[in-house]
One Martini backbone bead per residue (centre of mass of N, CA, C, O) as a GRO file, in nm:
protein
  283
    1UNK     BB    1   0.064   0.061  -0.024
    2UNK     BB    2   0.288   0.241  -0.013
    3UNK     BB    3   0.392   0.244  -0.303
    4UNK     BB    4   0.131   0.336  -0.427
    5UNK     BB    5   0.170   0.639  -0.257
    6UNK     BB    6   0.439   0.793  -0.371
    7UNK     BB    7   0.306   0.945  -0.634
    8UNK     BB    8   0.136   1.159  -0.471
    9UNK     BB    9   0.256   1.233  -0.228
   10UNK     BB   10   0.436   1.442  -0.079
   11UNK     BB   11   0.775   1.466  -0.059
   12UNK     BB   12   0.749   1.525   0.231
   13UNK     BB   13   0.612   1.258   0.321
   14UNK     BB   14   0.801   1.067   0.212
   15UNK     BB   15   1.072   1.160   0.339
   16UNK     BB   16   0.932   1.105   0.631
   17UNK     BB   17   0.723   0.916   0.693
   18UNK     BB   18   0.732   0.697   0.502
   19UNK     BB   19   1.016   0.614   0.590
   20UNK     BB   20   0.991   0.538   0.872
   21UNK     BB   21   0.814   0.312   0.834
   22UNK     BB   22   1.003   0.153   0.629
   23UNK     BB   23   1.186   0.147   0.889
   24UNK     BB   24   0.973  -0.039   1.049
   25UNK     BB   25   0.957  -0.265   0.828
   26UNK     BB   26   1.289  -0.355   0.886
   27UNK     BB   27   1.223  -0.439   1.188
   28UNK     BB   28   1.052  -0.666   1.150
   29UNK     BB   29   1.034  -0.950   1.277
   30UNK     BB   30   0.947  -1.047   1.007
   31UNK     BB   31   1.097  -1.163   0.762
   32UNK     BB   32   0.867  -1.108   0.513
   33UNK     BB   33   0.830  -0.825   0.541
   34UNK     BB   34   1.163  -0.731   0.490
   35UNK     BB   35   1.176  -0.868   0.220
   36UNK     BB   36   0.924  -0.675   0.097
   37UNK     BB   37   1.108  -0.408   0.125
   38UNK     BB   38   1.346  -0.453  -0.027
   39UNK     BB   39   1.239  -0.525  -0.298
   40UNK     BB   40   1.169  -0.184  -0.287
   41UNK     BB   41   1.412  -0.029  -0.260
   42UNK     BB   42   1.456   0.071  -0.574
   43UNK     BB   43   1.248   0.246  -0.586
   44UNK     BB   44   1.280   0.444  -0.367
   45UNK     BB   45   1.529   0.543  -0.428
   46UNK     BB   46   1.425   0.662  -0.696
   47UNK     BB   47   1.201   0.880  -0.570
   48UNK     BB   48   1.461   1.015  -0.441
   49UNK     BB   49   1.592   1.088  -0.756
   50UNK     BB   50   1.331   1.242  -0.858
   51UNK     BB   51   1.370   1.460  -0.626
   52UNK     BB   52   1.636   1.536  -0.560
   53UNK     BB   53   1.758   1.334  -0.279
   54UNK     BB   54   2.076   1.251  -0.242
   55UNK     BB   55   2.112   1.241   0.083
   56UNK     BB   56   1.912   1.047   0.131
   57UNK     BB   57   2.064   0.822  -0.017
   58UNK     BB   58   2.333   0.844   0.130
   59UNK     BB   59   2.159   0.816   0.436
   60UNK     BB   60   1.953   0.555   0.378
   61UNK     BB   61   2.030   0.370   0.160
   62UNK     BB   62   2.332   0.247   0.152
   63UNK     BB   63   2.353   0.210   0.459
   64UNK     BB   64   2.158  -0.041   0.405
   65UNK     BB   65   2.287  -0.209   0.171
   66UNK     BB   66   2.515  -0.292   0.373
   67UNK     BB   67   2.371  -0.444   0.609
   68UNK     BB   68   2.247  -0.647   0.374
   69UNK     BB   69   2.487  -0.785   0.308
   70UNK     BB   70   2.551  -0.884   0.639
   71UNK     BB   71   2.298  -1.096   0.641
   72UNK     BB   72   2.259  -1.390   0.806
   73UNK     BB   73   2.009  -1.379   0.647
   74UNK     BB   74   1.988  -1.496   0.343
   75UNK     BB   75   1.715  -1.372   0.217
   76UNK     BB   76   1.778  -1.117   0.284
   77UNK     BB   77   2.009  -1.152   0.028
   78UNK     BB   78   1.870  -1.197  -0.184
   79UNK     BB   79   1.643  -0.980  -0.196
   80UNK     BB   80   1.842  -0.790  -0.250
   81UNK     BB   81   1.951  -0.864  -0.552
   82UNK     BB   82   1.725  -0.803  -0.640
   83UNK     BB   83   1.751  -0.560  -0.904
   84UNK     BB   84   2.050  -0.411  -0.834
   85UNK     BB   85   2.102  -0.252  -1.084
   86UNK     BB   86   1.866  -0.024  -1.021
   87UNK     BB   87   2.073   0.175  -0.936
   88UNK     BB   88   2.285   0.262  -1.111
   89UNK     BB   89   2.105   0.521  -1.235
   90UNK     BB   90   2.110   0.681  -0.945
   91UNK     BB   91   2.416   0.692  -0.968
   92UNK     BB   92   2.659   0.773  -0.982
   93UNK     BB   93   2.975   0.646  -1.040
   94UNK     BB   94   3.153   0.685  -0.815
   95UNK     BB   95   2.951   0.543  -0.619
   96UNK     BB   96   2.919   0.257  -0.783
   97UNK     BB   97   3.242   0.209  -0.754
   98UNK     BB   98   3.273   0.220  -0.439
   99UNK     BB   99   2.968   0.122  -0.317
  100UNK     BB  100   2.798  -0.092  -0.497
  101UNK     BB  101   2.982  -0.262  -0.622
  102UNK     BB  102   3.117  -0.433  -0.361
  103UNK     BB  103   2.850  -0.532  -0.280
  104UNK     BB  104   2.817  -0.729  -0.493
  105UNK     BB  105   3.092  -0.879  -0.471
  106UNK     BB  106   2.996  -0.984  -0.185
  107UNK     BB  107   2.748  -1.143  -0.309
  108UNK     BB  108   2.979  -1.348  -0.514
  109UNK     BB  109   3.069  -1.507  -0.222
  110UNK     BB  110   2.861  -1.666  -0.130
  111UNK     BB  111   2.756  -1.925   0.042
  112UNK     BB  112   2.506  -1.909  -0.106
  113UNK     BB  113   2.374  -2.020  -0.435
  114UNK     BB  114   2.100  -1.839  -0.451
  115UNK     BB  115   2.247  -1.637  -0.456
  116UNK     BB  116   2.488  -1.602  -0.673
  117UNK     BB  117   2.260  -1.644  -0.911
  118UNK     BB  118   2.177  -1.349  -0.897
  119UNK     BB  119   2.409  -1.166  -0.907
  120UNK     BB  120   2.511  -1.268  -1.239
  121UNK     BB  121   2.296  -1.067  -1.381
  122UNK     BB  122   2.372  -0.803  -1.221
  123UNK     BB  123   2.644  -0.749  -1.338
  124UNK     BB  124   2.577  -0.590  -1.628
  125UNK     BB  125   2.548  -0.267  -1.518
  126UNK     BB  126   2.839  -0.267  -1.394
  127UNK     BB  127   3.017  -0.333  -1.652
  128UNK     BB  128   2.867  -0.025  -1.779
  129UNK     BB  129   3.003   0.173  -1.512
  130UNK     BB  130   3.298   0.014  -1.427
  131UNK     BB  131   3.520   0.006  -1.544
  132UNK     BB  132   3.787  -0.273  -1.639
  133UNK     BB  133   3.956  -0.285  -1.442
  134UNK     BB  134   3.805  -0.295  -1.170
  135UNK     BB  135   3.632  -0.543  -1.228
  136UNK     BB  136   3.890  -0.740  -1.287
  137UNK     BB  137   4.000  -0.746  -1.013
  138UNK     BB  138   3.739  -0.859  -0.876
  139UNK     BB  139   3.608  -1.081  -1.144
  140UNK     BB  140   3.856  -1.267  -1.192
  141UNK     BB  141   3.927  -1.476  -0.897
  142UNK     BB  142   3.617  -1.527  -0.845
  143UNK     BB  143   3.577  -1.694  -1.134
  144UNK     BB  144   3.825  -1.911  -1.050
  145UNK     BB  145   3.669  -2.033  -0.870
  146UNK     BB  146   3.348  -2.062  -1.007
  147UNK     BB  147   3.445  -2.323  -1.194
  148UNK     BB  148   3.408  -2.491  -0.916
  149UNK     BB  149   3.108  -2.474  -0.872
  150UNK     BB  150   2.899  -2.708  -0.759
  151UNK     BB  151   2.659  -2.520  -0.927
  152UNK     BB  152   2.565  -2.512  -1.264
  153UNK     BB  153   2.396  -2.250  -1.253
  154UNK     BB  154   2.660  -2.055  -1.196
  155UNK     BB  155   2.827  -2.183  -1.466
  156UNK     BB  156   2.681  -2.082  -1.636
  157UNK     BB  157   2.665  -1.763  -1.598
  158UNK     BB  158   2.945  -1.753  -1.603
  159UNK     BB  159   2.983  -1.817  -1.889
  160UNK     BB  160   2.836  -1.557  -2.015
  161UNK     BB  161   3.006  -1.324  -1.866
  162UNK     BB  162   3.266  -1.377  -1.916
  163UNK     BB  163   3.242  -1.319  -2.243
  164UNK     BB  164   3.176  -1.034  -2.196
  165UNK     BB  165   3.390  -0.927  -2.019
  166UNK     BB  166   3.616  -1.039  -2.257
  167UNK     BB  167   3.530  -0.867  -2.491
  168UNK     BB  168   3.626  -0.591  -2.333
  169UNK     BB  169   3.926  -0.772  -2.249
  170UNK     BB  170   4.099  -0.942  -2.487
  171UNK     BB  171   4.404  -0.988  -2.309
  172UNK     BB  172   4.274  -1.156  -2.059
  173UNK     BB  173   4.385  -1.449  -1.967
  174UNK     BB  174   4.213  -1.533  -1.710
  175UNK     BB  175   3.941  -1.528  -1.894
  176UNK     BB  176   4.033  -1.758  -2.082
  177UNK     BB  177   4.079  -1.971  -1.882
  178UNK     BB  178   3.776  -1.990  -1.807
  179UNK     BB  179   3.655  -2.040  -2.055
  180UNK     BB  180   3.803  -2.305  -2.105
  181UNK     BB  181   3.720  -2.461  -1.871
  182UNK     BB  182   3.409  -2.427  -1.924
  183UNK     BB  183   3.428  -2.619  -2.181
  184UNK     BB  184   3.495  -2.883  -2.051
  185UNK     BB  185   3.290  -2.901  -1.879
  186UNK     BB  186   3.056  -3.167  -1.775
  187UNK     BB  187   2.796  -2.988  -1.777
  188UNK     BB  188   2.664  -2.967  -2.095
  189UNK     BB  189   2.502  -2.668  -2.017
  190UNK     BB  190   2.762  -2.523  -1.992
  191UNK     BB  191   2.899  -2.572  -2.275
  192UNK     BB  192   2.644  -2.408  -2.380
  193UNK     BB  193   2.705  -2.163  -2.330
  194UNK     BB  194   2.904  -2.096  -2.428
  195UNK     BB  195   2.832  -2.192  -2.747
  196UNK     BB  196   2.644  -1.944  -2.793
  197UNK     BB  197   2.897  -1.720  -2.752
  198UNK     BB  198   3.081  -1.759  -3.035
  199UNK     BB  199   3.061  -1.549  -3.181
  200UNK     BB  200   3.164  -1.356  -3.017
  201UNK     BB  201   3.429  -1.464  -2.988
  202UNK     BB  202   3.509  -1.439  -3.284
  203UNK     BB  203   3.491  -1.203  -3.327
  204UNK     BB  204   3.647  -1.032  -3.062
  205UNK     BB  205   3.843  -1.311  -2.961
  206UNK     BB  206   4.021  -1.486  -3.181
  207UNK     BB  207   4.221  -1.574  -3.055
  208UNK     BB  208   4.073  -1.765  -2.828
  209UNK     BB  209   3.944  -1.939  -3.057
  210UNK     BB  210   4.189  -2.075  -3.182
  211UNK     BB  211   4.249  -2.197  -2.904
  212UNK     BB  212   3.957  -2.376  -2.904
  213UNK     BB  213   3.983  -2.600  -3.142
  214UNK     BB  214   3.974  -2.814  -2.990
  215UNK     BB  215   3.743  -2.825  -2.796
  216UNK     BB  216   3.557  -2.763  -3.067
  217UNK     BB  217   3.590  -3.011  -3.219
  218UNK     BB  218   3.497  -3.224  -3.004
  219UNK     BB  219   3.207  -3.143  -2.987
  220UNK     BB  220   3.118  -3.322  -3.207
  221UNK     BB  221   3.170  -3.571  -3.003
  222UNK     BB  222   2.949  -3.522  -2.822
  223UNK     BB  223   2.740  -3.711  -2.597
  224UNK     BB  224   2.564  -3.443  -2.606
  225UNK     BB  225   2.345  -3.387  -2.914
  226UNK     BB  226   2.322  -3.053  -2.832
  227UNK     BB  227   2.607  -2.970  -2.830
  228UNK     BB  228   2.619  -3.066  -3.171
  229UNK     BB  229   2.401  -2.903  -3.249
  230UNK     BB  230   2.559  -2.612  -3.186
  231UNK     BB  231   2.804  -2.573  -3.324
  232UNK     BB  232   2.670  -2.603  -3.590
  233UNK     BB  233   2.557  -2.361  -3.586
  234UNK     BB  234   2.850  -2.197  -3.534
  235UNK     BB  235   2.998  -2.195  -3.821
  236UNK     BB  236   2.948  -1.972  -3.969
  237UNK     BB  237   3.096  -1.814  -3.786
  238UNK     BB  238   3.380  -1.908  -3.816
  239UNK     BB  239   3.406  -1.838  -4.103
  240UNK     BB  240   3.340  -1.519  -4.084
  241UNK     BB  241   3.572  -1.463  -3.828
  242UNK     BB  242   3.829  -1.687  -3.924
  243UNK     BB  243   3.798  -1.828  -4.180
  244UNK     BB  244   3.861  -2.062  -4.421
  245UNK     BB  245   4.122  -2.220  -4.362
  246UNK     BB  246   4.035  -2.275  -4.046
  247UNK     BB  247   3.776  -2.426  -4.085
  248UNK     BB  248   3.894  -2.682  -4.280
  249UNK     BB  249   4.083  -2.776  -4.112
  250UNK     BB  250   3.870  -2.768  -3.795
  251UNK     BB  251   3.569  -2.850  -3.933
  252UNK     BB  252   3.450  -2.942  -4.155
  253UNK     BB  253   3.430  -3.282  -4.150
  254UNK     BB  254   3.225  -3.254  -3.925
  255UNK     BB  255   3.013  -3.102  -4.006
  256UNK     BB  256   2.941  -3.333  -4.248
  257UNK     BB  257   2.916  -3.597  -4.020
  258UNK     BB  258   2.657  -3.509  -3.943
  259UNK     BB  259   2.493  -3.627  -4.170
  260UNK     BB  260   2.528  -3.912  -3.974
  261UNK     BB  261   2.405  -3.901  -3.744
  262UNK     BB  262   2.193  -4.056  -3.487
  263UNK     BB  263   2.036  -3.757  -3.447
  264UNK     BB  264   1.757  -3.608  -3.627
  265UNK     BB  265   1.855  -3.313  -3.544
  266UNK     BB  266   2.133  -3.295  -3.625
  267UNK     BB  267   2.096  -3.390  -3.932
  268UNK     BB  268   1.918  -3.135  -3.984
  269UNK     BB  269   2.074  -2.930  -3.913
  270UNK     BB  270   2.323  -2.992  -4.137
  271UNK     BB  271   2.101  -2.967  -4.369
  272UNK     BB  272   2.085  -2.637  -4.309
  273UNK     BB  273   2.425  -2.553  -4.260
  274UNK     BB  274   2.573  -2.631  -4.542
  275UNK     BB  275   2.427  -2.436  -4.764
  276UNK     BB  276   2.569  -2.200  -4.575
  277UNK     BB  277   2.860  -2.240  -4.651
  278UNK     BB  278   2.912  -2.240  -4.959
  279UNK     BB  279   2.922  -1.927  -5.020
  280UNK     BB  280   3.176  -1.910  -4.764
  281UNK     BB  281   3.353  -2.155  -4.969
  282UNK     BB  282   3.269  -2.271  -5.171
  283UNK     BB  283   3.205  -2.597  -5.393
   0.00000   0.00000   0.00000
């Protein structure tokens, strides 16, 4: 009810009254009211930033968001990291940088796995905020730990951000290695993410993609099906950004080699990228 109401009452009541309440909803026994009060938290602080109340922001939501982020209970940190992304816009970077970055940055150290899973979505709009020097210091090291996070879904979103990380910063070879070992994942679903962002490696990263050719080759023999047929998928990217010779020498012949699949839609899937390979590659 209070939400419905902040774009109606007058400024002065928004900054005083309903702040206090909301103040005293984050206080309440009650982990579920507490939970549901943080999850409106980006909003309130919009309308504190549509008021050009910036003192109130730094005094008021900053400080909570420091604070619910080493709270005890994991619920209210899932809950914190929910949205996390939408202060990036009310924020100069320089605070963005120096004092909401940290923030998510501790919270993708998380030990709750359902943490960590939110966390690494919001991150896509720190890096486009945030320095690339200061993002890859603080989130090369933690990639490199979570290359190895036992919940599959963490190193699936993690193989998807790695990849964008690394086409802004293409000579950084620790995020080089992170993509790498996640090619290798056991969990096939994790190396279909690297697989579907494919195209940016080769556009973006070529020396990157020449040097997985060989764990890209294997790929065309995986066990799991979808992987091969992602592969297939991925041929025109690979021959229009890495060249003719590179395509010959490390994929033609397993690409060819799909339409003996013994998969249904392997072999359609081959059947319908081999004629656009044509034009690209001559007769």
């Amino acid at each position: 009810v209070f939400m419905e109401v902040i774009d109606v009452v007058d400024p002065e009541i928004f900054t005083s009254e309903i702040l206090v309440a909301l103040r005293t909803f984050l206080g309440d026994d009650a982990s579920c009211i507490r939970e549901t009060v943080i999850t409106f938290l980006p909003q309130i602080n919009r309308k504190l930033s549509e008021l050009e109340m910036r003192p109130l922001m730094n005094s008021e939501i900053l400080p909570c968001l420091k604070e619910l982020a080493d709270h005890a209970s994991w619920r209210i940190r899932q809950a914190l990291v929910r949205d996390f992304s939408k202060y990036v816009d009310t924020y100069d970077a320089e605070v963005v940088q120096d004092e909401l970055f940290p923030i998510i940055i501790k919270l993708l150290q998380d030990h709750e796995p359902e943490v960590r899973q939110l966390v690494l979505p919001e991150m896509y709009a720190y890096l486009d905020k945030v320095s690339i020097a200061v993002f890859m210091r603080a989130f090369a090291p933690l990639a490199l730990v979570m290359v190895e996070d036992p919940i599959p879904q963490v190193r699936k979103l993690l193989a998807e951000l790695s990849i964008e990380v690394a086409s802004r910063q293409c000579d950084n070879a620790s995020m080089h290695d992170i993509i790498e070992k996640l090619l290798q994942d056991e969990e096939p679903t994790v190396r279909l993410r690297v697989l579907n962002k494919i195209e940016t490696v080769a556009r973006d990263i070529p020396d990157l993609a020449s040097r997985l050719a060989g764990l890209l080759k294997d790929m065309f023999t995986a066990q799991a099906w979808r992987v091969r047929q992602r592969m297939l998928l991925s041929a025109v990217a690979l021959v229009t950004h890495l060249g003719k010779d590179h395509f010959v020498e490390n994929y033609l012949d397993e690409c060819l080699g799909m339409l003996r699949d013994s998969v249904d839609e392997v072999r359609q899937t081959a059947a319908e990228v081999v004629p656009k390979l044509v034009p690209l590659m001559g007769v």
